[in-house]
Structure formats: C-alpha cells, structure tokens
PDB file of C-alpha atoms in Angstrom:
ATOM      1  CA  UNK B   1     111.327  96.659 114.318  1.00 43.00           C
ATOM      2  CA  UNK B   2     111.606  93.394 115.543  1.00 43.00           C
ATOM      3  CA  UNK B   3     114.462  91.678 113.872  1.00 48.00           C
ATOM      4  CA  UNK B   4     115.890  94.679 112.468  1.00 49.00           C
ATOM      5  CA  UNK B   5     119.306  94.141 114.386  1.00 49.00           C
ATOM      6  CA  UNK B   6     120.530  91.506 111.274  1.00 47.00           C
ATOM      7  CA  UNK B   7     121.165  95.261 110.019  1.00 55.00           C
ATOM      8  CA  UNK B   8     123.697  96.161 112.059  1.00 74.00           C
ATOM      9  CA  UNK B   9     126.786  93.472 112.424  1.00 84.00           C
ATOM     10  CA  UNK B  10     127.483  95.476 115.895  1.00 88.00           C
ATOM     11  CA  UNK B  11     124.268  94.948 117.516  1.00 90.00           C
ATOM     12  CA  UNK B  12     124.210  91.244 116.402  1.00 89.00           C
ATOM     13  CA  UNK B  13     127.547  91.186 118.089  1.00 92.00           C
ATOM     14  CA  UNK B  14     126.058  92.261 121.047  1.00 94.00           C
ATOM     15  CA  UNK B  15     123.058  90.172 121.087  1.00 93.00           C
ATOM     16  CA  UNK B  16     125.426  86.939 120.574  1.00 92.00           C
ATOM     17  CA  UNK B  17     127.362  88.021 123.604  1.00 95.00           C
ATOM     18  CA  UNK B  18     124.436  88.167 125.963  1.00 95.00           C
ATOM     19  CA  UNK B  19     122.732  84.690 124.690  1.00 92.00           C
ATOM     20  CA  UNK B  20     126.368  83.159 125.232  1.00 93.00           C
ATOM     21  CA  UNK B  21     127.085  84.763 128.846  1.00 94.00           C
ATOM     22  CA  UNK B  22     125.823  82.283 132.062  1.00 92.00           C
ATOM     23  CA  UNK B  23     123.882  85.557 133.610  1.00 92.00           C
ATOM     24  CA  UNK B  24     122.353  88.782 132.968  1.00 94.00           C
ATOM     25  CA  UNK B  25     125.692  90.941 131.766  1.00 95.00           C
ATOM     26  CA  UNK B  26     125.724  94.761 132.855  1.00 95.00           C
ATOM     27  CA  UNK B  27     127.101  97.309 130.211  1.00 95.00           C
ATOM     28  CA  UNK B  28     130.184  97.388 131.607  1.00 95.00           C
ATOM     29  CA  UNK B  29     130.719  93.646 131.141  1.00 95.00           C
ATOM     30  CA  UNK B  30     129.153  93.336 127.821  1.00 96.00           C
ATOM     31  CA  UNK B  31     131.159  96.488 126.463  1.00 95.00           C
ATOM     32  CA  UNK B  32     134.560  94.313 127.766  1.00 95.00           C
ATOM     33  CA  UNK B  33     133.658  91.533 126.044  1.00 95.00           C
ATOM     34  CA  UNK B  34     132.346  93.165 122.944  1.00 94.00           C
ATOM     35  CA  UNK B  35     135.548  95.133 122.876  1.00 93.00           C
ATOM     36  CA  UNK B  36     133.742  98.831 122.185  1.00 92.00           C
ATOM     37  CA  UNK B  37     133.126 101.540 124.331  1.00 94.00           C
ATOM     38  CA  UNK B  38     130.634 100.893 126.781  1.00 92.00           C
ATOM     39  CA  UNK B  39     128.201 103.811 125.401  1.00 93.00           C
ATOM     40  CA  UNK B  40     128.390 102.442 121.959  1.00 91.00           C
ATOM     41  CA  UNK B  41     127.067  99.432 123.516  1.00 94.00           C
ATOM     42  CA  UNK B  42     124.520 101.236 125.863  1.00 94.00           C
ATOM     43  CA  UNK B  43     123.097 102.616 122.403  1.00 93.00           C
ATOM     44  CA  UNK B  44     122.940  99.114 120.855  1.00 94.00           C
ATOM     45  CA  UNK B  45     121.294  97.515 124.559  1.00 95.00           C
ATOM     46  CA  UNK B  46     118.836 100.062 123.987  1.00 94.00           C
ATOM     47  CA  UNK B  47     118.060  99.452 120.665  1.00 92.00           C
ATOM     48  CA  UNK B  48     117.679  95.887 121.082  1.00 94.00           C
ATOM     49  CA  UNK B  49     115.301  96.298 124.247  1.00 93.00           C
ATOM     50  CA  UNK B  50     112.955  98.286 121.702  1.00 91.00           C
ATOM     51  CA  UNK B  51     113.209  95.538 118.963  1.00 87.00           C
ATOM     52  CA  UNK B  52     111.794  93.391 122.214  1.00 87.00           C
ATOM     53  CA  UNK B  53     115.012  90.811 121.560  1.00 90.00           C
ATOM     54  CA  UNK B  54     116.514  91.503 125.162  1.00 94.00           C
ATOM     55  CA  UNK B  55     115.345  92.707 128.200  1.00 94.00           C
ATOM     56  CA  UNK B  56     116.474  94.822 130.602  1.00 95.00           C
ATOM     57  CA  UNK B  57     116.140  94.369 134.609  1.00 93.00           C
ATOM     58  CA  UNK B  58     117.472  95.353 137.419  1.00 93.00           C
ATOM     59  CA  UNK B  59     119.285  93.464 139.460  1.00 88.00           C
ATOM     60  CA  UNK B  60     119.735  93.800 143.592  1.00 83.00           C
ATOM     61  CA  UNK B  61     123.064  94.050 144.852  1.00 77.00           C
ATOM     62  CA  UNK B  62     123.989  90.871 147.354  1.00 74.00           C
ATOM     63  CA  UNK B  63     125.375  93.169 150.030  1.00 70.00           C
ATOM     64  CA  UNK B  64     125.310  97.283 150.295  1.00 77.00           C
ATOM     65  CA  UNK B  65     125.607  99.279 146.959  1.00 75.00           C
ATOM     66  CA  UNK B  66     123.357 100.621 144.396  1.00 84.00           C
ATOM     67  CA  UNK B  67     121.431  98.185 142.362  1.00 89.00           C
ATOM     68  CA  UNK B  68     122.574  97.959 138.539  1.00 89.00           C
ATOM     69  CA  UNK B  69     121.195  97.514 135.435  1.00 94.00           C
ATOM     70  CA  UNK B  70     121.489  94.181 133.472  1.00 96.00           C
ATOM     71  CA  UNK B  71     120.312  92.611 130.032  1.00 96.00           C
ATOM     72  CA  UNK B  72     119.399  89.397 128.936  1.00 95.00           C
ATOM     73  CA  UNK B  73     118.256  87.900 126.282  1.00 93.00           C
ATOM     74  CA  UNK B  74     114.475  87.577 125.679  1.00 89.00           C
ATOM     75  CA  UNK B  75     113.684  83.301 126.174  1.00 84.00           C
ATOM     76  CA  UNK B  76     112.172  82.012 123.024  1.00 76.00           C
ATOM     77  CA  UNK B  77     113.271  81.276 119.173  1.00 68.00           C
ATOM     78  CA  UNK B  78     115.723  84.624 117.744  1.00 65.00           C
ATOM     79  CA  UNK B  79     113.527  86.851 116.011  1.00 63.00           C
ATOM     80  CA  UNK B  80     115.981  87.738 113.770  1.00 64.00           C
ATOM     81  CA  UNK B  81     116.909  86.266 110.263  1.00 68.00           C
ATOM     82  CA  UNK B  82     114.649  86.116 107.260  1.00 77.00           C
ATOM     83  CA  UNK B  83     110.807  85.465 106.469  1.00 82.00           C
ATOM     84  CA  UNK B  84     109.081  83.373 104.185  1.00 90.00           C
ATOM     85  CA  UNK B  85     105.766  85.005 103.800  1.00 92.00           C
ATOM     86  CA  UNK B  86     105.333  84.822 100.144  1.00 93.00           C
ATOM     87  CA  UNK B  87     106.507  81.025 100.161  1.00 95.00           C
ATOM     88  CA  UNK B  88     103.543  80.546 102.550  1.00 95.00           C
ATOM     89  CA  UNK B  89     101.063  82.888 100.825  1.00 96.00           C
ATOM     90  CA  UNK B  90     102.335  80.561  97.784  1.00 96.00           C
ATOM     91  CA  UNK B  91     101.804  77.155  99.247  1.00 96.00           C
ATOM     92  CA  UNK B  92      98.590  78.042 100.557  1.00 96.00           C
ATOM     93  CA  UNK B  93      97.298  79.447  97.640  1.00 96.00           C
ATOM     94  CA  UNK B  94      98.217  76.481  95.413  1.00 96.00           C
ATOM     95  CA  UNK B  95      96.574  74.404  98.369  1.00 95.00           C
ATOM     96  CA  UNK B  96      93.700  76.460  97.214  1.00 95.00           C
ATOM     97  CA  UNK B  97      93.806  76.576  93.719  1.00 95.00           C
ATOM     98  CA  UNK B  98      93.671  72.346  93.427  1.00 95.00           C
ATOM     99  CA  UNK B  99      89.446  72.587  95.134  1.00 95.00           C
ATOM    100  CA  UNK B 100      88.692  74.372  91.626  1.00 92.00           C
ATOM    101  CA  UNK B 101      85.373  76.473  92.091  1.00 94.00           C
ATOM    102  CA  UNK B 102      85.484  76.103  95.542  1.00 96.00           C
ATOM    103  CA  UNK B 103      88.571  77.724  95.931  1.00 96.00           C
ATOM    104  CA  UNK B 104      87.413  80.805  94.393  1.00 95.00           C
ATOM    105  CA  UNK B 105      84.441  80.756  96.477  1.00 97.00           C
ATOM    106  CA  UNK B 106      86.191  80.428  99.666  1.00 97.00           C
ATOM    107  CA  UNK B 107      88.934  83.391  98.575  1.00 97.00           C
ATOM    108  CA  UNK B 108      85.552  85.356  97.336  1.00 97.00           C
ATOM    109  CA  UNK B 109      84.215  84.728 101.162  1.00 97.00           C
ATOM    110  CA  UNK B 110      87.500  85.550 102.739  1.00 97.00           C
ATOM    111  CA  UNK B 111      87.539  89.071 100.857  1.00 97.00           C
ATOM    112  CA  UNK B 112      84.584  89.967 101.686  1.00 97.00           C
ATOM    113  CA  UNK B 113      84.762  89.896 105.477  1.00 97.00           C
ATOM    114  CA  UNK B 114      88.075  91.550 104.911  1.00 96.00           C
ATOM    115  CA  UNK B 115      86.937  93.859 103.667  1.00 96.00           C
ATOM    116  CA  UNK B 116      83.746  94.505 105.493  1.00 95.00           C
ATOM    117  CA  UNK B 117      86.671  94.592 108.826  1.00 95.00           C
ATOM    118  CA  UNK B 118      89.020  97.024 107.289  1.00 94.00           C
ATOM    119  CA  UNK B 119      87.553  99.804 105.906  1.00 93.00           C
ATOM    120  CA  UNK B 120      86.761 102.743 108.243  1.00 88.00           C
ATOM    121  CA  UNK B 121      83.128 103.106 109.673  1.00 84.00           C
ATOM    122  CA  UNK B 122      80.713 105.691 109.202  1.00 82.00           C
ATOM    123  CA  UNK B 123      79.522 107.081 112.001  1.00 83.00           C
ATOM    124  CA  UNK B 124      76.364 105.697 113.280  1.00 84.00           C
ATOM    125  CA  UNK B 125      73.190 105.982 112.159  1.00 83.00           C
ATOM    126  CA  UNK B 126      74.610 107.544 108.666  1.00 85.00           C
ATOM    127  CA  UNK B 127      75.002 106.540 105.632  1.00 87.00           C
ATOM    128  CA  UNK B 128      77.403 107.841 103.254  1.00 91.00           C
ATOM    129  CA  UNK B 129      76.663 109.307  99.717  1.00 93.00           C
ATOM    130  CA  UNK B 130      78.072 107.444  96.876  1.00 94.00           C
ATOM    131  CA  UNK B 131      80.991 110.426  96.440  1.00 95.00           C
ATOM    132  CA  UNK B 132      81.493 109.691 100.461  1.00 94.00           C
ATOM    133  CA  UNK B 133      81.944 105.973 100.273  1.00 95.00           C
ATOM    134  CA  UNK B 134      83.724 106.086  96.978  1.00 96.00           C
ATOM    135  CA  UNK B 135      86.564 108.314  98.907  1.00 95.00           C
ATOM    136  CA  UNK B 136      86.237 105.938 101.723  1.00 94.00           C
ATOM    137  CA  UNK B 137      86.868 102.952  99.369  1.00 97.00           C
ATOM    138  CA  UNK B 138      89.870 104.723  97.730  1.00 96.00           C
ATOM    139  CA  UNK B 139      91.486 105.557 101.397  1.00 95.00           C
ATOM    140  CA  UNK B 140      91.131 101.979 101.630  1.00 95.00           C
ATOM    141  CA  UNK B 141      92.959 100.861  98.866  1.00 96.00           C
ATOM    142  CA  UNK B 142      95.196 103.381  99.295  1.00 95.00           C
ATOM    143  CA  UNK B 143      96.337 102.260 102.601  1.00 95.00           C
ATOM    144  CA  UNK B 144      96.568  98.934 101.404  1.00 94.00           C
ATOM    145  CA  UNK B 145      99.156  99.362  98.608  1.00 94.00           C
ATOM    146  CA  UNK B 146      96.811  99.689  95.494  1.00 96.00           C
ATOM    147  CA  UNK B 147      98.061 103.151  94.577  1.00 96.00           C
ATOM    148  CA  UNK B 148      94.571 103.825  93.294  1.00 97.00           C
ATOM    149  CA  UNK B 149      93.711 106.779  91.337  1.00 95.00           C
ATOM    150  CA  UNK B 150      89.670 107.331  90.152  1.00 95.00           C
ATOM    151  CA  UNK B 151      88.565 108.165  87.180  1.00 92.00           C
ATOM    152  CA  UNK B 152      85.022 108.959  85.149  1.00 88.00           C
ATOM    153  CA  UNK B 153      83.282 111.436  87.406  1.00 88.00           C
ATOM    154  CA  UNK B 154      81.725 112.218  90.756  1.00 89.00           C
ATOM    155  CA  UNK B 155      81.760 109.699  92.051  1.00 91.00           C
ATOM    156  CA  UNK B 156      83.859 107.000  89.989  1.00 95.00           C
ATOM    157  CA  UNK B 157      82.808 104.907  87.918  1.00 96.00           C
ATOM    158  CA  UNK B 158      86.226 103.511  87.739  1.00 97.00           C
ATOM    159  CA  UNK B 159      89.334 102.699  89.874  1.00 97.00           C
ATOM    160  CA  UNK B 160      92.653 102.323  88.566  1.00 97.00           C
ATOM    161  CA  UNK B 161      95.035 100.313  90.640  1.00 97.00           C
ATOM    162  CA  UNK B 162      98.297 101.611  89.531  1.00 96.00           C
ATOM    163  CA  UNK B 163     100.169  98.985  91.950  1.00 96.00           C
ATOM    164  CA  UNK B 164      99.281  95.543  93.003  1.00 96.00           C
ATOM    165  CA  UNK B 165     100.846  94.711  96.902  1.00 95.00           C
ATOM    166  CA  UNK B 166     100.568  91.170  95.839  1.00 95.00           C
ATOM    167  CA  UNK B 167     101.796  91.213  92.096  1.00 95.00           C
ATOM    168  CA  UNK B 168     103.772  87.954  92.365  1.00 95.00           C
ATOM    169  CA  UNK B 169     100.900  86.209  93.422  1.00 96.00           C
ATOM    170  CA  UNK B 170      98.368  87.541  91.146  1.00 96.00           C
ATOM    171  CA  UNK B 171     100.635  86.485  88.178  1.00 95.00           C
ATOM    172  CA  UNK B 172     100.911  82.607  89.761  1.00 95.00           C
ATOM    173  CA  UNK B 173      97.092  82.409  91.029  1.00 96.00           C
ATOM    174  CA  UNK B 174      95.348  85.277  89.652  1.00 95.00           C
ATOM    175  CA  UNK B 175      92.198  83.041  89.463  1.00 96.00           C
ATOM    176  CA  UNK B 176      91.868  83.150  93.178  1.00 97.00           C
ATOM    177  CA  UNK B 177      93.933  86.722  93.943  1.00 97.00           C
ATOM    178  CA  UNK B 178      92.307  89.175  91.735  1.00 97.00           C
ATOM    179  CA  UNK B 179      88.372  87.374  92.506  1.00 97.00           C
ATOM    180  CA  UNK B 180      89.728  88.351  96.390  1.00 97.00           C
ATOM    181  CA  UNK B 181      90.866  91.995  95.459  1.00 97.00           C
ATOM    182  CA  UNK B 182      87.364  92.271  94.210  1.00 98.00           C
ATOM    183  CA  UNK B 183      85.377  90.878  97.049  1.00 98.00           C
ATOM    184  CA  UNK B 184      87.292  92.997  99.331  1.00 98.00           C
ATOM    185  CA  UNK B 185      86.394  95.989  97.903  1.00 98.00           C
ATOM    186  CA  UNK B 186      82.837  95.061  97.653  1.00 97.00           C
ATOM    187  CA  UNK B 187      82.680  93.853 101.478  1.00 97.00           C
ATOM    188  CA  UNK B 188      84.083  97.017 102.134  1.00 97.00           C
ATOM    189  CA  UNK B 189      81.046  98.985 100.189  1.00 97.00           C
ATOM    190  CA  UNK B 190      78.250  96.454 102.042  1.00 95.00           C
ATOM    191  CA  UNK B 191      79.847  97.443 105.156  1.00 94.00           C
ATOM    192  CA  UNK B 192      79.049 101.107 104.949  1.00 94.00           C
ATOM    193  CA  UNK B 193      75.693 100.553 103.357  1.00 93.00           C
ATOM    194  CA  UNK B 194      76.890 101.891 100.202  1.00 94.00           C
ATOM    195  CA  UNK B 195      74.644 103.272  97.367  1.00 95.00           C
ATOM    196  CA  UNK B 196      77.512 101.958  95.123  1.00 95.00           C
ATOM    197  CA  UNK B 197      79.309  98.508  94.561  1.00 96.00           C
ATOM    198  CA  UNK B 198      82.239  97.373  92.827  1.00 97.00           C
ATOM    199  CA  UNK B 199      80.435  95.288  89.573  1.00 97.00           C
ATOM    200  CA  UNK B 200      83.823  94.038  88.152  1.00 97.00           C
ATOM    201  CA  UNK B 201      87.816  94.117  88.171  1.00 97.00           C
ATOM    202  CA  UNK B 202      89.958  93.901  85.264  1.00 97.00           C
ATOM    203  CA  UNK B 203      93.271  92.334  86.007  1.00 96.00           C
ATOM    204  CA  UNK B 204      95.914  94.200  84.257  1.00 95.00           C
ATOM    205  CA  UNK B 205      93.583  95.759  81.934  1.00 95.00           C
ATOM    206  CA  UNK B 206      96.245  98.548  81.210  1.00 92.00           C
ATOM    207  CA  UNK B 207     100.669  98.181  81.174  1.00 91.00           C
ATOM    208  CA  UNK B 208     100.396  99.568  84.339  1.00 92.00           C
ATOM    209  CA  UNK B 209      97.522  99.101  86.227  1.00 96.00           C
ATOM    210  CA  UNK B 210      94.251  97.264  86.760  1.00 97.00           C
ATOM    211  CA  UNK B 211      90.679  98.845  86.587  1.00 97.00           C
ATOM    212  CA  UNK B 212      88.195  97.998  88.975  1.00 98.00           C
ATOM    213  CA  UNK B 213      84.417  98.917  88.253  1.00 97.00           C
ATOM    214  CA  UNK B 214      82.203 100.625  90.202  1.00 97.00           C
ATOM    215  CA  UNK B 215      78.111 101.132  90.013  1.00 96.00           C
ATOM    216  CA  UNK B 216      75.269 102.162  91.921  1.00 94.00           C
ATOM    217  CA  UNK B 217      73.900  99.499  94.017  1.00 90.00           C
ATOM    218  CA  UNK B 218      70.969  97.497  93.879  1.00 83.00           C
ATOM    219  CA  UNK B 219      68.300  98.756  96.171  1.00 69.00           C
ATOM    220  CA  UNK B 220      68.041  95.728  98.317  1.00 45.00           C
ATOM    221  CA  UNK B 221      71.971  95.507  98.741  1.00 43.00           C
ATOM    222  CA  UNK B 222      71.621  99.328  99.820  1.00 41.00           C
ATOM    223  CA  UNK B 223      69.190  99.079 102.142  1.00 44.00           C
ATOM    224  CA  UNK B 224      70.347  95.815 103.771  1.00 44.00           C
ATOM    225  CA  UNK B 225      70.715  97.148 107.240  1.00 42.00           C
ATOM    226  CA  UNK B 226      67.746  99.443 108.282  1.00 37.00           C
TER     227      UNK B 226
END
C-alpha cells in the first residue's frame, strides 16, 4: 500500500506535518497542529506506519513519567506520487526493438526463464500428464492477467487469452511482446517436463482475444530431465 496516502488529502496532511516538524511529534502535537481530533489522527499515524512512510518509536522521558509514543517520517525519497512503469517498459522496449533479430531473441530468452521461474512446481520426482500441466499452465496465465479460457478438448489444444496485462505494449512492440508471451508459456511447460508445448500464439487472432497453441511435445524436449 505504499503510497496509497495521495488518496486521502487528510493523511497527506498529516504526513506533511511530521516531515516539516524539527523532532519526532506525539499524537497529541500532531493532532494540534493538524487541527483534528487527535484519534482521527491516531487512525491516519497508523495507517501511514503500515504504508511504511513513517515510523513509529518510542521515546524515553528526560526525567520521571511514562515514556510516549512518537512518529517520524521514514528518511529517504516520499514514496508517494505517481509511477512511470509503462514509460519505462516503453523506452526499454524501443531500446530493444532498434537490435532487430536480436531483440526478439533476447525477449524470446527472457520469457523463457520467466517462465520456467513462475509457474508452480510439480512435486518431485513426478511428472505431470498433459491434462495436469495444461491446468497448471492455465493457473499460470490466469494469475498473470491473461484471463485465459481453453478450448478443443482434454487437454487443450488451444488457449484463448481473453485479456492481455500488457495490451498497450503489444500494440507499440508486438514484435518483441507477443514472441515473449509465447516463450513464457513454453518455459513454463519445459519446466515441469511437460508432454505438451505451446507450438504458436496468434496475436489478436479474434476481437477479443488471442489464441495460443498447444501440442504434444517432442520426445527429447519431454524427457529432457531424467
């Protein structure tokens, strides 16, 4: 949640209070200074503790008394404000894009150990049937953002991806996005020693959705790891 108090104009309030004070600030103080009632800003302390944007200590009193609970702000650049992931996904992919073949290579590669680190292991010493790592595949996907759905029998012989996570991209640089989606899928397969691989993906083969291919493996690839 990190961030998340650019939501709430209060909480901001409250976070520009502490970063301005010269010392920790009880909730007492901050409430005064904030101009709320101090359990309104108790609630908003808290809050911002989870986000990790302020921290909470306690502080000794100099002479006799109970010691009391103070906040400060968390050292380090705010955490709040906007991101600009798909600026950087963008610049990098262009980046990418200009090496031609190699480029496509490289994003092949990358996909592949993705996927291969992603998708859920089998337990030792078994490997899955083809309906087994077809379902493990899908969960995959499917935890990923695809929205797949399967289609043409036990097990697939086709996956439609009713939802692409990175849609914007795959318009600009499909050339290098959808060849990824691909490897991924098939890294994820050689991981679990599949009897099955994904032969081919068709980038918005359909309105609303792209199919991705699957077939039985070749022997070799299924049998890699003894």
């Amino acid at each position: 949640m990190a961030g998340s108090h650019t939501t709430s104009p209060r909480r901001g309030e409250v976070l520009a209070v502490l970063r301005a004070a010269d010392a920790p600030l009880g909730v007492t103080e901050t409430a005064e200074r904030v101009g709320v009632h101090p359990n309104t800003v108790r609630f908003h302390l808290d809050a911002l503790v989870d986000e990790g944007a302020v921290e909470r200590r306690t502080q000794q009193p100099s002479g006799r008394g109970r010691p009391r609970t103070v906040y400060t702000p968390r050292p380090g650049m705010d955490r709040g404000g906007t991101r600009g992931y798909q600026l950087l996904a963008r610049m990098l992919l262009s980046r990418l894009a200009g090496t031609g073949s190699e480029g496509r290579s490289a994003a092949m590669e990358t996909g592949r150990a993705w996927g291969r680190f992603l998708v859920e292991q089998p337990e030792p010493y078994r490997r899955p049937t083809p309906e087994d790592a077809a379902a493990r595949l899908v969960a995959l996907l499917d935890d990923l953002g695809f929205a797949p759905d399967t289609e043409g029998g036990t097990p697939p012989a086709r996956i439609r991806l009713r939802h692409c996570p990175f849609l914007e991209l795959a318009e600009e640089h499909g050339q290098l996005v959808c060849p990824l989606h691909l490897a991924l899928m098939q890294g994820a397969l050689d991981e679990l020693r599949a009897p099955l691989t994904a032969t081919g993906l068709e980038p918005f083969a359909e309105p609303g959705a792209c199919l991705a291919h699957l077939a039985p493996a070749p022997q070799q690839t299924a049998e890699r790891h003894p």
